[in-house]
Coordinates of C-alpha atoms in Angstrom, one line a residue:
X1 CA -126.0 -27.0 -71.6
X2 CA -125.6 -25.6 -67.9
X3 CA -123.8 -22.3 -67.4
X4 CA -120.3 -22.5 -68.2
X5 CA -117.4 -21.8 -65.7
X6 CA -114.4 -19.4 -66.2
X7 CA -111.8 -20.0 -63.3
X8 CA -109.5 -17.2 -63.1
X9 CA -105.8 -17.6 -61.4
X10 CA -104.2 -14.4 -60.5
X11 CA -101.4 -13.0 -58.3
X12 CA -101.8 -9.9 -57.1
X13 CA -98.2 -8.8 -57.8
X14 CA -98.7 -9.4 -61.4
X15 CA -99.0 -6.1 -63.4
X16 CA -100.5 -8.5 -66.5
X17 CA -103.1 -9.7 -64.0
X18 CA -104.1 -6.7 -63.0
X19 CA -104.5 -5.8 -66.9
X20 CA -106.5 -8.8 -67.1
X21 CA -108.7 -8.2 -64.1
X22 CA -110.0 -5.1 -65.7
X23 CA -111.6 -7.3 -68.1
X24 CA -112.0 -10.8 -66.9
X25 CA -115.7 -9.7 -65.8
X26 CA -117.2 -8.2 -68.7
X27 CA -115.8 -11.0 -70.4
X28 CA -117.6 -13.7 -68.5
X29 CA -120.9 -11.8 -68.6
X30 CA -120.9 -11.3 -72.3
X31 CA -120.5 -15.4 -72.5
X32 CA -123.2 -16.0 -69.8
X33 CA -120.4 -17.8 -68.0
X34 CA -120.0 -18.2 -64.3
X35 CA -117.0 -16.7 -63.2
X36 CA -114.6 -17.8 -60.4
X37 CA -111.9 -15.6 -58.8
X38 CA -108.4 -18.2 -58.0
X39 CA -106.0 -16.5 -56.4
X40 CA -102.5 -18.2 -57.0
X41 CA -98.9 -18.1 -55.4
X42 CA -96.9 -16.8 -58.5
X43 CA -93.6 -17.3 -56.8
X44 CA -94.9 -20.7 -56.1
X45 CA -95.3 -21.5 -59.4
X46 CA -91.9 -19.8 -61.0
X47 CA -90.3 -22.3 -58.3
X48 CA -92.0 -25.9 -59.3
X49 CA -91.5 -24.9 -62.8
X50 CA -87.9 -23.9 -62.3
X51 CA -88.4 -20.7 -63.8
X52 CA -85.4 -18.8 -65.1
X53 CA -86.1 -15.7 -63.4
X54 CA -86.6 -17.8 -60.2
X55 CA -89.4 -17.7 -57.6
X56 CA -88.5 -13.9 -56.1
X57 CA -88.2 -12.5 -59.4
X58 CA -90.1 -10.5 -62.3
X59 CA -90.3 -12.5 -65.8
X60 CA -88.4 -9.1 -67.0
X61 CA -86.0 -10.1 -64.9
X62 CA -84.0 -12.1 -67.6
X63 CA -84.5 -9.7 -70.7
X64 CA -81.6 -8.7 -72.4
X65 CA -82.3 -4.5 -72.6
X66 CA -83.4 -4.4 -76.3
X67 CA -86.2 -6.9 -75.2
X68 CA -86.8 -4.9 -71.9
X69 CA -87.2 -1.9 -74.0
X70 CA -89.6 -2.9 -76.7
X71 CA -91.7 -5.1 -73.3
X72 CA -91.7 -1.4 -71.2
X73 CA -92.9 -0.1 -74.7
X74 CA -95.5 -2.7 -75.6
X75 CA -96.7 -2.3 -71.8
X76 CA -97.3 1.1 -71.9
X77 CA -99.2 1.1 -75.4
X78 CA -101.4 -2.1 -73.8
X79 CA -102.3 0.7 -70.9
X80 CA -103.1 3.2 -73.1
X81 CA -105.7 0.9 -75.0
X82 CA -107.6 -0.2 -72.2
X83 CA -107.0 3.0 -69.7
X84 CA -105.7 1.3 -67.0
X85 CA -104.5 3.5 -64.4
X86 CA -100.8 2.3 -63.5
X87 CA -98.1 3.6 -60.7
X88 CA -96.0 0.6 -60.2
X89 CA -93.9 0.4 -56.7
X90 CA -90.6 1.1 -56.5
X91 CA -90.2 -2.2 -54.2
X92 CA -92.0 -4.4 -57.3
X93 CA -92.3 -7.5 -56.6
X94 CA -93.9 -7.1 -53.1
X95 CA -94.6 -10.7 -51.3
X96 CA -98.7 -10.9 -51.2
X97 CA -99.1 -14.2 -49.8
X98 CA -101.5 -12.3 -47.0
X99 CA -103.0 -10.2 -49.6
X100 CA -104.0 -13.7 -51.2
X101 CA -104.6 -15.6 -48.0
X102 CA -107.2 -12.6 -47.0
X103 CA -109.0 -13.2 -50.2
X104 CA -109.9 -16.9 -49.4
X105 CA -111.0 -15.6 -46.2
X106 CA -113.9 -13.5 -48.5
X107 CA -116.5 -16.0 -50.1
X108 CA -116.1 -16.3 -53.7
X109 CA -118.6 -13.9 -56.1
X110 CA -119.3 -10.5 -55.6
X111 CA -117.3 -10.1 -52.7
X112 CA -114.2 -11.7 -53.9
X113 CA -114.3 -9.9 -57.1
X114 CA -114.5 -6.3 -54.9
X115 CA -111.9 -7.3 -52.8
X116 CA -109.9 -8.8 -55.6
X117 CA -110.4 -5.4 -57.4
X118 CA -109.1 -2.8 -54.5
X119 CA -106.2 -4.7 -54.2
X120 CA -105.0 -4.5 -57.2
X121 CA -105.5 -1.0 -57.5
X122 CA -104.2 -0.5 -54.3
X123 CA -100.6 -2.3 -55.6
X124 CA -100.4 -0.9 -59.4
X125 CA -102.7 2.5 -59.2
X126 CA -102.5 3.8 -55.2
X127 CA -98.6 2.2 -54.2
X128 CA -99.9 1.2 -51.1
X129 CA -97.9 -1.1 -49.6
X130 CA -100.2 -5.0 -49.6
X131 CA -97.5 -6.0 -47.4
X132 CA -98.7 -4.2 -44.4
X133 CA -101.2 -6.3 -42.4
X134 CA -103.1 -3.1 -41.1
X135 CA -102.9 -1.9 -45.1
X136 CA -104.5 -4.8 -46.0
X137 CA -107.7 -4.7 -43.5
X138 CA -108.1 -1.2 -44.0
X139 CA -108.6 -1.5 -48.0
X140 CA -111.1 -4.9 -46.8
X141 CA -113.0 -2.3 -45.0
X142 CA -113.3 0.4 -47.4
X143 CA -114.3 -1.9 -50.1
X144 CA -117.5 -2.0 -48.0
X145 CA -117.8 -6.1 -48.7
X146 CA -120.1 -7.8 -46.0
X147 CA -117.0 -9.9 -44.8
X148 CA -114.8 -6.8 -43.8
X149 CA -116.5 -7.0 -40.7
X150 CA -114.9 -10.3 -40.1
X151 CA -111.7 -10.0 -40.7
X152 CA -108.7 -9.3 -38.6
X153 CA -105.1 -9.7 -38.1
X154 CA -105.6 -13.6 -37.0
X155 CA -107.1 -13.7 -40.8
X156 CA -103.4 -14.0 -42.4
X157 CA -103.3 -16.8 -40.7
X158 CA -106.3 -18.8 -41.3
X159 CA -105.7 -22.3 -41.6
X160 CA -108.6 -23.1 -44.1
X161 CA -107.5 -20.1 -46.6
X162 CA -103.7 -20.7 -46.3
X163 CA -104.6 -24.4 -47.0
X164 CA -106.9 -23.2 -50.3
X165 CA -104.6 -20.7 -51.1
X166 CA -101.9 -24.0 -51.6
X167 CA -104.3 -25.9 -53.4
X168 CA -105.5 -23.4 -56.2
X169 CA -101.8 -23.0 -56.4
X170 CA -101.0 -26.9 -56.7
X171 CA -104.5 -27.1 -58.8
X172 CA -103.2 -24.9 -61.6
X173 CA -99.5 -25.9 -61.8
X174 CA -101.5 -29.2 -62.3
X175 CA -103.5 -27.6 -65.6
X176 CA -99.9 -26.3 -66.8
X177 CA -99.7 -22.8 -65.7
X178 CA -96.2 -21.3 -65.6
X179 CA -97.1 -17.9 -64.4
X180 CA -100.8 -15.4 -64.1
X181 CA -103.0 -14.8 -65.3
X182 CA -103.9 -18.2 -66.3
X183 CA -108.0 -19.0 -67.4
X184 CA -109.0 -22.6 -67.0
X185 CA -112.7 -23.7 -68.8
X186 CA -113.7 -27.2 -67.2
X187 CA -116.6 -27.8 -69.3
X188 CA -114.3 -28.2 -72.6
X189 CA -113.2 -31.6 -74.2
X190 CA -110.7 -30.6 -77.0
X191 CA -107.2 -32.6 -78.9
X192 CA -104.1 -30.8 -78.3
X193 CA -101.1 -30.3 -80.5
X194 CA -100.2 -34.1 -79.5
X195 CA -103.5 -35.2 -81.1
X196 CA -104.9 -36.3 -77.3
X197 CA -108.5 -35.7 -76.1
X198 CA -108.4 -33.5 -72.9
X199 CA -111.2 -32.6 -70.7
X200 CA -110.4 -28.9 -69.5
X201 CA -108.6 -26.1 -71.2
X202 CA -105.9 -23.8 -69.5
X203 CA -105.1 -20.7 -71.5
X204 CA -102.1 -18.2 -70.3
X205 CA -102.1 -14.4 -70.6
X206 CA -104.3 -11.4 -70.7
X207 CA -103.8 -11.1 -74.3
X208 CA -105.1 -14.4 -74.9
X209 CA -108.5 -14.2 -73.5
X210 CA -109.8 -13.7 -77.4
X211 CA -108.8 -17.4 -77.4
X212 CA -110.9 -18.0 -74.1
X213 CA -114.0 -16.2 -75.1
X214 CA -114.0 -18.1 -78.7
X215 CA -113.8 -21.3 -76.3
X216 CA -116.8 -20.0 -74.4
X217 CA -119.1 -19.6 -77.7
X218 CA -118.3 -22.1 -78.8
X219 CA -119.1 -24.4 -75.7
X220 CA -122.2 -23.2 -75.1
X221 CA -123.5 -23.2 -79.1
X222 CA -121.4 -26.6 -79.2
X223 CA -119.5 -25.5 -82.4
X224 CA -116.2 -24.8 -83.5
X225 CA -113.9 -21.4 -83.3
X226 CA -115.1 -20.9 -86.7
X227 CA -118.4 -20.8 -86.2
X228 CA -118.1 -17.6 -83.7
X229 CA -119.4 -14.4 -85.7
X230 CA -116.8 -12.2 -86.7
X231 CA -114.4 -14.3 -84.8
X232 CA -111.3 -11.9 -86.2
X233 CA -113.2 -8.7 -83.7
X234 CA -113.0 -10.8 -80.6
X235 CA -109.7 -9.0 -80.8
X236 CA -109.8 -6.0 -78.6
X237 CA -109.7 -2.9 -81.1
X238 CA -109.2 0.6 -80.5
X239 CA -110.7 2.0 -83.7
X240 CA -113.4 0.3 -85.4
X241 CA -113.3 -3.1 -87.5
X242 CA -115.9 -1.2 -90.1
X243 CA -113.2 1.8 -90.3
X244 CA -113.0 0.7 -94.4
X245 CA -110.1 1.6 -96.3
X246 CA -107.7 3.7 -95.8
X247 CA -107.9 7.7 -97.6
X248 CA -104.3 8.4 -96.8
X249 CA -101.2 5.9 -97.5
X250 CA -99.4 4.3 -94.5
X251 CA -96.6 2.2 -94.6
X252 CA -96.0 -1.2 -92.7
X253 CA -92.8 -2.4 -92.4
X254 CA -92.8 -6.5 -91.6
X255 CA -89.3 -7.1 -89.8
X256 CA -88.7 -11.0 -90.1
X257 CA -86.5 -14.3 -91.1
X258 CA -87.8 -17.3 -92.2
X259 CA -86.6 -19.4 -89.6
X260 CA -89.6 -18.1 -87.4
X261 CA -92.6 -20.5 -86.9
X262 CA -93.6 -17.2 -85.1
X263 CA -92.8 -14.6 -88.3
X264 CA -94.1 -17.3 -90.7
X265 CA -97.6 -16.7 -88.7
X266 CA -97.8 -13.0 -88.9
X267 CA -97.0 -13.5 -92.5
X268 CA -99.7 -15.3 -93.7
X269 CA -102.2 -12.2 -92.0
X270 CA -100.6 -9.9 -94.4
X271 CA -102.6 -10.7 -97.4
X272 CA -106.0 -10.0 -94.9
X273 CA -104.2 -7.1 -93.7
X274 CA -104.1 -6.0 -97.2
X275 CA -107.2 -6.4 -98.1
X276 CA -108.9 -4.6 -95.1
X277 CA -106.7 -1.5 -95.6
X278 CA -106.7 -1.4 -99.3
X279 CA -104.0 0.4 -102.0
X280 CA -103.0 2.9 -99.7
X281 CA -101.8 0.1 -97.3
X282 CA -98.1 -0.4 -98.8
X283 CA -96.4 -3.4 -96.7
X284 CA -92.3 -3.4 -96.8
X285 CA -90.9 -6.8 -95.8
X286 CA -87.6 -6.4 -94.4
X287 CA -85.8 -9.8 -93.8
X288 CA -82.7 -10.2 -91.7
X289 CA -80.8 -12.5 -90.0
X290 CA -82.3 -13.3 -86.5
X291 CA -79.5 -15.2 -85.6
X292 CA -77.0 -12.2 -86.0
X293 CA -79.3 -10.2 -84.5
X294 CA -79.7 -12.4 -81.0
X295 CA -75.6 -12.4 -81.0
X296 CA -75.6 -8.9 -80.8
X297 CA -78.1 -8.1 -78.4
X298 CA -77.4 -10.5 -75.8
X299 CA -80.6 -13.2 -76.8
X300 CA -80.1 -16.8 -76.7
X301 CA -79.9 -18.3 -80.2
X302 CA -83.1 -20.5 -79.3
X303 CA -85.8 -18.7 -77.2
X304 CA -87.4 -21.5 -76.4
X305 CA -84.2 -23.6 -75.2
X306 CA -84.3 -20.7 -72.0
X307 CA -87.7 -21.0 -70.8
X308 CA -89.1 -22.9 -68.3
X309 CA -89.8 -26.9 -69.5
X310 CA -93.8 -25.9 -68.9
X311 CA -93.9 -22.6 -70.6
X312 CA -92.2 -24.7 -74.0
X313 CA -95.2 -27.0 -73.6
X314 CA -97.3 -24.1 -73.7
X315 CA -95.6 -22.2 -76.2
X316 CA -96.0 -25.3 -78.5
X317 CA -99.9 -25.5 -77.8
X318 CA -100.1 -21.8 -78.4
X319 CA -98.9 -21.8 -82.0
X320 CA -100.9 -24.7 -82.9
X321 CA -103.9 -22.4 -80.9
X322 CA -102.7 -19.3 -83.4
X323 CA -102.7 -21.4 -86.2
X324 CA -106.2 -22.7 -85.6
X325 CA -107.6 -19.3 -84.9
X326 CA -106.4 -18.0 -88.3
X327 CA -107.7 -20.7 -90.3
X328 CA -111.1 -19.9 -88.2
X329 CA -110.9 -16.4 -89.1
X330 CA -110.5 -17.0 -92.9
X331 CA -113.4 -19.6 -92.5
X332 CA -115.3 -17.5 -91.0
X333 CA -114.6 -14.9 -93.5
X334 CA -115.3 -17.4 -96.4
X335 CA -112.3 -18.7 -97.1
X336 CA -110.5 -16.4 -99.2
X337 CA -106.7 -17.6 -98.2
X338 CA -105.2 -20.8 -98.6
X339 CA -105.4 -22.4 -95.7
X340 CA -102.7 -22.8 -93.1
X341 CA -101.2 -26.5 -93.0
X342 CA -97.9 -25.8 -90.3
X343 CA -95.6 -28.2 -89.7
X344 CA -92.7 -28.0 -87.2
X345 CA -89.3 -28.1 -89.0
X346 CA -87.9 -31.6 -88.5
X347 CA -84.2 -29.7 -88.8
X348 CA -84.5 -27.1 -86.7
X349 CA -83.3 -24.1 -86.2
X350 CA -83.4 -23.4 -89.5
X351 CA -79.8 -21.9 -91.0
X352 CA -81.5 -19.3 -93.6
X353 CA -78.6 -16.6 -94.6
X354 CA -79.2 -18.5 -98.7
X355 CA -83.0 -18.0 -98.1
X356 CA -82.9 -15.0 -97.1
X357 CA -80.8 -13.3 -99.7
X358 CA -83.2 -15.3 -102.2
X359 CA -86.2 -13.5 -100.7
X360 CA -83.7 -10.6 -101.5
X361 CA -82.8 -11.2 -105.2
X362 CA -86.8 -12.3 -105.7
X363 CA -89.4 -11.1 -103.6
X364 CA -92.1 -13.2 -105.8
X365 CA -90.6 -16.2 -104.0
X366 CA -91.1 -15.3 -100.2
X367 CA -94.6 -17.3 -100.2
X368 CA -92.8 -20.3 -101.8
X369 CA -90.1 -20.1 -99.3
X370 CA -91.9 -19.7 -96.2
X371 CA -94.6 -22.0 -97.6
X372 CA -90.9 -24.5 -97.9
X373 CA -90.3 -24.2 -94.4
X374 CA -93.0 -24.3 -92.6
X375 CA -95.7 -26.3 -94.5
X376 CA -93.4 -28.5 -96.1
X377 CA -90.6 -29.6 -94.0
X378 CA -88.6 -28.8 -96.8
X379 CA -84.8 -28.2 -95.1
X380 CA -84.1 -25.4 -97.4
X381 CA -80.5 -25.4 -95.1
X382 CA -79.5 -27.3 -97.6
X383 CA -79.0 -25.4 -101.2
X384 CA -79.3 -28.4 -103.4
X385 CA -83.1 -28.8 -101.6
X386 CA -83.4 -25.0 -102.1
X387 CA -82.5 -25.5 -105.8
X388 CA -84.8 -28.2 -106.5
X389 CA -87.6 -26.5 -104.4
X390 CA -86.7 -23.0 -106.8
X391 CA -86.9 -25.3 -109.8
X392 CA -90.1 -27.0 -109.2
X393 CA -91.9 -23.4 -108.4
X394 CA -91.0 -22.6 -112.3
X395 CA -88.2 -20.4 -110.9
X396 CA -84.0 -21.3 -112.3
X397 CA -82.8 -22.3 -108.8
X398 CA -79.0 -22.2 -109.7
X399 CA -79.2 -19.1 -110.9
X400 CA -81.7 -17.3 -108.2
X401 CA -78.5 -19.3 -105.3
X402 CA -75.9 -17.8 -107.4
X403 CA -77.6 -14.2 -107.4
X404 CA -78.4 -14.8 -103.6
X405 CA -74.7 -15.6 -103.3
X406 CA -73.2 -12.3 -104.3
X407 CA -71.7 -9.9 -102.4
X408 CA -74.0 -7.2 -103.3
X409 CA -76.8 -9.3 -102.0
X410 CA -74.9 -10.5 -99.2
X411 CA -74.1 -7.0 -98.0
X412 CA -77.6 -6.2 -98.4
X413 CA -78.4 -8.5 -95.9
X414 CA -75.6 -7.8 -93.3
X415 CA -77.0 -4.0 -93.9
X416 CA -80.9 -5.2 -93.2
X417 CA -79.6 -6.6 -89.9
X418 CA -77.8 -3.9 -88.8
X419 CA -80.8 -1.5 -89.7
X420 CA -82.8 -4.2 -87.5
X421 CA -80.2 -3.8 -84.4
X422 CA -80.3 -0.2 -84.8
X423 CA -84.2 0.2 -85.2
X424 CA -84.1 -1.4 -81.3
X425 CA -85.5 -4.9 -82.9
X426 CA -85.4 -7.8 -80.5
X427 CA -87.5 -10.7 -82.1
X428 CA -89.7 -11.0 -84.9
X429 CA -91.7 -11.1 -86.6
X430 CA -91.8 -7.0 -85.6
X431 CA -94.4 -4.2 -87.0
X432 CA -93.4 -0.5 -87.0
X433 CA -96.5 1.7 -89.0
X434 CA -95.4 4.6 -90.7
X435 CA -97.4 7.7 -91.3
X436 CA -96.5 11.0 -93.4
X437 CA -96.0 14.5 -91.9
X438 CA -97.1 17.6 -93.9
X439 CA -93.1 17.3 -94.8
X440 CA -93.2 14.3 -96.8
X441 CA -91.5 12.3 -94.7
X442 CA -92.1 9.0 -92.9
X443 CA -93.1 9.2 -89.3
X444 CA -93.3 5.8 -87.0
X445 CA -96.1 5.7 -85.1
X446 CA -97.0 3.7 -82.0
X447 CA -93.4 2.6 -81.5
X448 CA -92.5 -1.1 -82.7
X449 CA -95.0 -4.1 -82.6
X450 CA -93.1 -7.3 -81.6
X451 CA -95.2 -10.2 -82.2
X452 CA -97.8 -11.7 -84.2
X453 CA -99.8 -11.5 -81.4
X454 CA -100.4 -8.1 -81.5
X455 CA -101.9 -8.3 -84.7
X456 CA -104.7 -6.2 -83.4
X457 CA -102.6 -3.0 -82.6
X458 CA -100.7 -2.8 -85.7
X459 CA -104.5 -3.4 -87.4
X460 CA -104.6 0.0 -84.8
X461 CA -102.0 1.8 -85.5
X462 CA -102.6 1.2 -89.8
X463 CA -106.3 2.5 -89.2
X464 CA -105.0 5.9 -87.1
X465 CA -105.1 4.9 -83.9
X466 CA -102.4 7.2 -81.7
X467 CA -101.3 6.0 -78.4
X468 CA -100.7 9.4 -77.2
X469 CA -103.4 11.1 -78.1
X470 CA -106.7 8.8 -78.4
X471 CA -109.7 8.3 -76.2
X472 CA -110.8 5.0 -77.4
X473 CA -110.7 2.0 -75.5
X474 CA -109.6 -1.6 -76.7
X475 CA -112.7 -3.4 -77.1
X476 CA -114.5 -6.7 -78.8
X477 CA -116.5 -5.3 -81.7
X478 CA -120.4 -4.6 -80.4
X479 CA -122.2 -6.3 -83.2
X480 CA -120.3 -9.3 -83.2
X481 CA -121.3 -9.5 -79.6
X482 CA -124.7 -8.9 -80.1
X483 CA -124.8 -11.7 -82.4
X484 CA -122.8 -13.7 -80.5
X485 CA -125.0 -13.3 -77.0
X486 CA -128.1 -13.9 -79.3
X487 CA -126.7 -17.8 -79.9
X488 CA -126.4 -18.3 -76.1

């Protein structure tokens, strides 16, 4: 097939886009694809979805302070992997509507990509200020792009680029972006999570674009996510995938409650997690009650209930996405787990304080259970369905609810979800690696890991990798690429 095209949307005031524009090129050149530089209004876009922070505001904006604490923290570690230089303004967010305009004024390719480049260093890295006119030309003409030449103060107000820089902004609220960076492949025909056939595919955030460059492959060798070699590296990995097992013993502890379609994901990568790592890999699951937990920290009891309508549509997509890639991965890895058949809970949210303490009283049952409530549609709310469920797994269900239903167990519980408040939990599921000192004692390392999602740095952080004192950069794995550029 002809060259495939990558169109990148991006706000210069995004400190996520700038992450993503540090990587968005080698990217496209290790998929042969052609690569288009979008600019988008990102205020724009908060305001026709009716995002919660609003349309002059940072997504942080509406964190409670346990999730602005473990964001900050998973910020800086994402830094620290890719060695971004990063000295945010004190005035963040700065408009950049003429930083944007000035870029449509610059034919797309090399020269947009320069341009596109200096500016964001010159917002995140230098703290000049892209609000200045004067600023602005001066970075145009240091990047020594042919256009520079041509561009003055009369270019903020260019007709043609304020009029592109609406329509790229019009064009991908259209796709379903919700905020940048946003990555939109034309070429693809794929079914969503509503079983229809689309022609294009718009994928959301820079720690996403393992999802993008399976799409890629896969376009261009006209195959399927599974068919990508070593699909599980396209992952960005600090130490490497062919690390083996571990000599030393490191403990994961796997924060979560099963009323997670989230947690119930990151679950079913702990057996591969296992098995990559070896015996000296001991994994702790510590369940608690989500519920309590978002009371006392000032979360909404549904997450989803308090984003914008389009972000819920994407957030849907995405898990179907997650789920998909997982079952790739253990295709691609020969099928060693049971497959992952998810089903959204017809009752939802799911009320699990009786699950929970069963998980407590009987570890043994935690795949039944989560298998229950998210493969089966099983409402396990309800203890005479829990029972039977118990029953049918070989297990005495009465017995296991009326264990579950002691006060020991119950205070157990209550004490798990204090230790999760206290630990600075917001969501789950949530990583925290441990490592021992010369002492004997357990050490975190890394800080916590909210987030199936980050799958990759807890695989990190279990391998050795030390945010504050590494080298290595977050990378695909080089063979897999190799191989993968071969099939192009």
């Amino acid at each position: 097939m002809t060259q495939p095209t990558l169109v990148y949307n991006y706000d210069i005031s995004c400190p996520f886009a700038y992450i993503a524009s540090t990587r968005v090129k080698a990217l496209a050149q290790r998929t042969n694809s052609r690569l288009v530089y979008r600019p988008v209004l990102l205020g724009a876009i908060y305001r026709a979805t009716a995002a919660p922070q609003g349309a002059a505001g940072s997504a942080s904006d509406v964190f409670n302070p346990t999730k602005k604490a473990v964001a900050a923290q998973s910020m800086q570690r994402t830094l620290k992997r890719y060695k971004i230089k990063y000295n945010p303004p004190p005035q963040h967010p700065r408009k950049s509507v003429n930083a944007l305009r000035l870029l449509y004024c610059v034919p797309d390719g090399e020269q947009r990509q320069e341009l596109t480049e200096k500016l964001f260093a010159a917002y995140w890295a230098e703290n000049l200020d892209i609000t200045d006119p004067e600023t602005l030309l001066t970075i145009a003409k240091q990047s020594g792009i042919a256009s520079a030449s041509k561009l003055n103060a009369d270019s903020f107000a260019n007709v043609d680029a304020r009029k592109e820089l609406e329509s790229a902004t019009a064009e991908a609220i259209e796709r379903g972006a919700f905020g940048v960076p946003g990555f939109w492949i034309p070429d693809v025909t794929w079914t969503n999570v509503d079983s229809q056939t689309k022609t294009g595919r718009y994928f959301w955030g820079q720690d996403r674009m393992h999802f993008v460059e399976a799409t890629l492959i896969s376009l261009r060798n006209k195959s399927q996510w599974s068919d990508v070699p070593g699909l599980a590296s396209l992952l960005p990995r600090c130490i490497p995938y062919n690390r083996g097992k571990l000599t030393e013993k490191v403990k994961l502890e796997f924060w979560y409650d099963f009323s997670s379609p989230w947690a119930f994901l990151g679950y079913t990568q702990l057996a591969r997690l296992q098995r990559t790592f070896g015996a000296n890999l001991e994994i702790i699951l510590k369940p608690f009650l989500l519920g309590i937990l978002f009371r006392e920290i000032g979360a909404p009891n549904m997450p989803m209930l308090a984003v914008s309508p389009t972000k819920a549509v994407w957030s849907r997509q995405d898990h179907a996405d997650w789920t998909a890639y997982w079952n790739a991965v253990n295709i691609s890895e020969g099928s060693v787990d049971k497959p992952i058949a998810f089903h959204w809970a017809d009752v939802f949210p799911i009320r699990t304080p009786t699950v929970l303490r069963v998980a407590i009283v009987e570890p043994a049952t935690i795949p039944l259970l989560y298998s229950t409530c998210w493969e089966k549609n099983a409402n396990v709310s309800d203890e005479t369905v829990l029972a039977a469920v118990l029953d049918e797994a070989g297990y005495s269900g009465s017995d296991l609810i009326a264990k579950a239903n002691s006060p020991a167990i119950k205070e157990k519980l209550r004490e798990n979800t204090a230790a999760a408040k206290a630990t600075g939990i917001c969501g789950v599921p949530t990583y925290r690696v441990l490592r021992q000192r010369q002492d004997g004692h357990w050490e975190p390392r890394g800080g916590l890991v909210w987030g199936q999602d980050e799958t990759n740095v807890v695989e990190d952080l279990i391998a050795g990798w030390d945010p504050e004192d590494s080298s290595e950069v977050a990378e695909p794995r080089k063979d897999t690429l190799v191989k993968a550029a071969a099939r192009l």
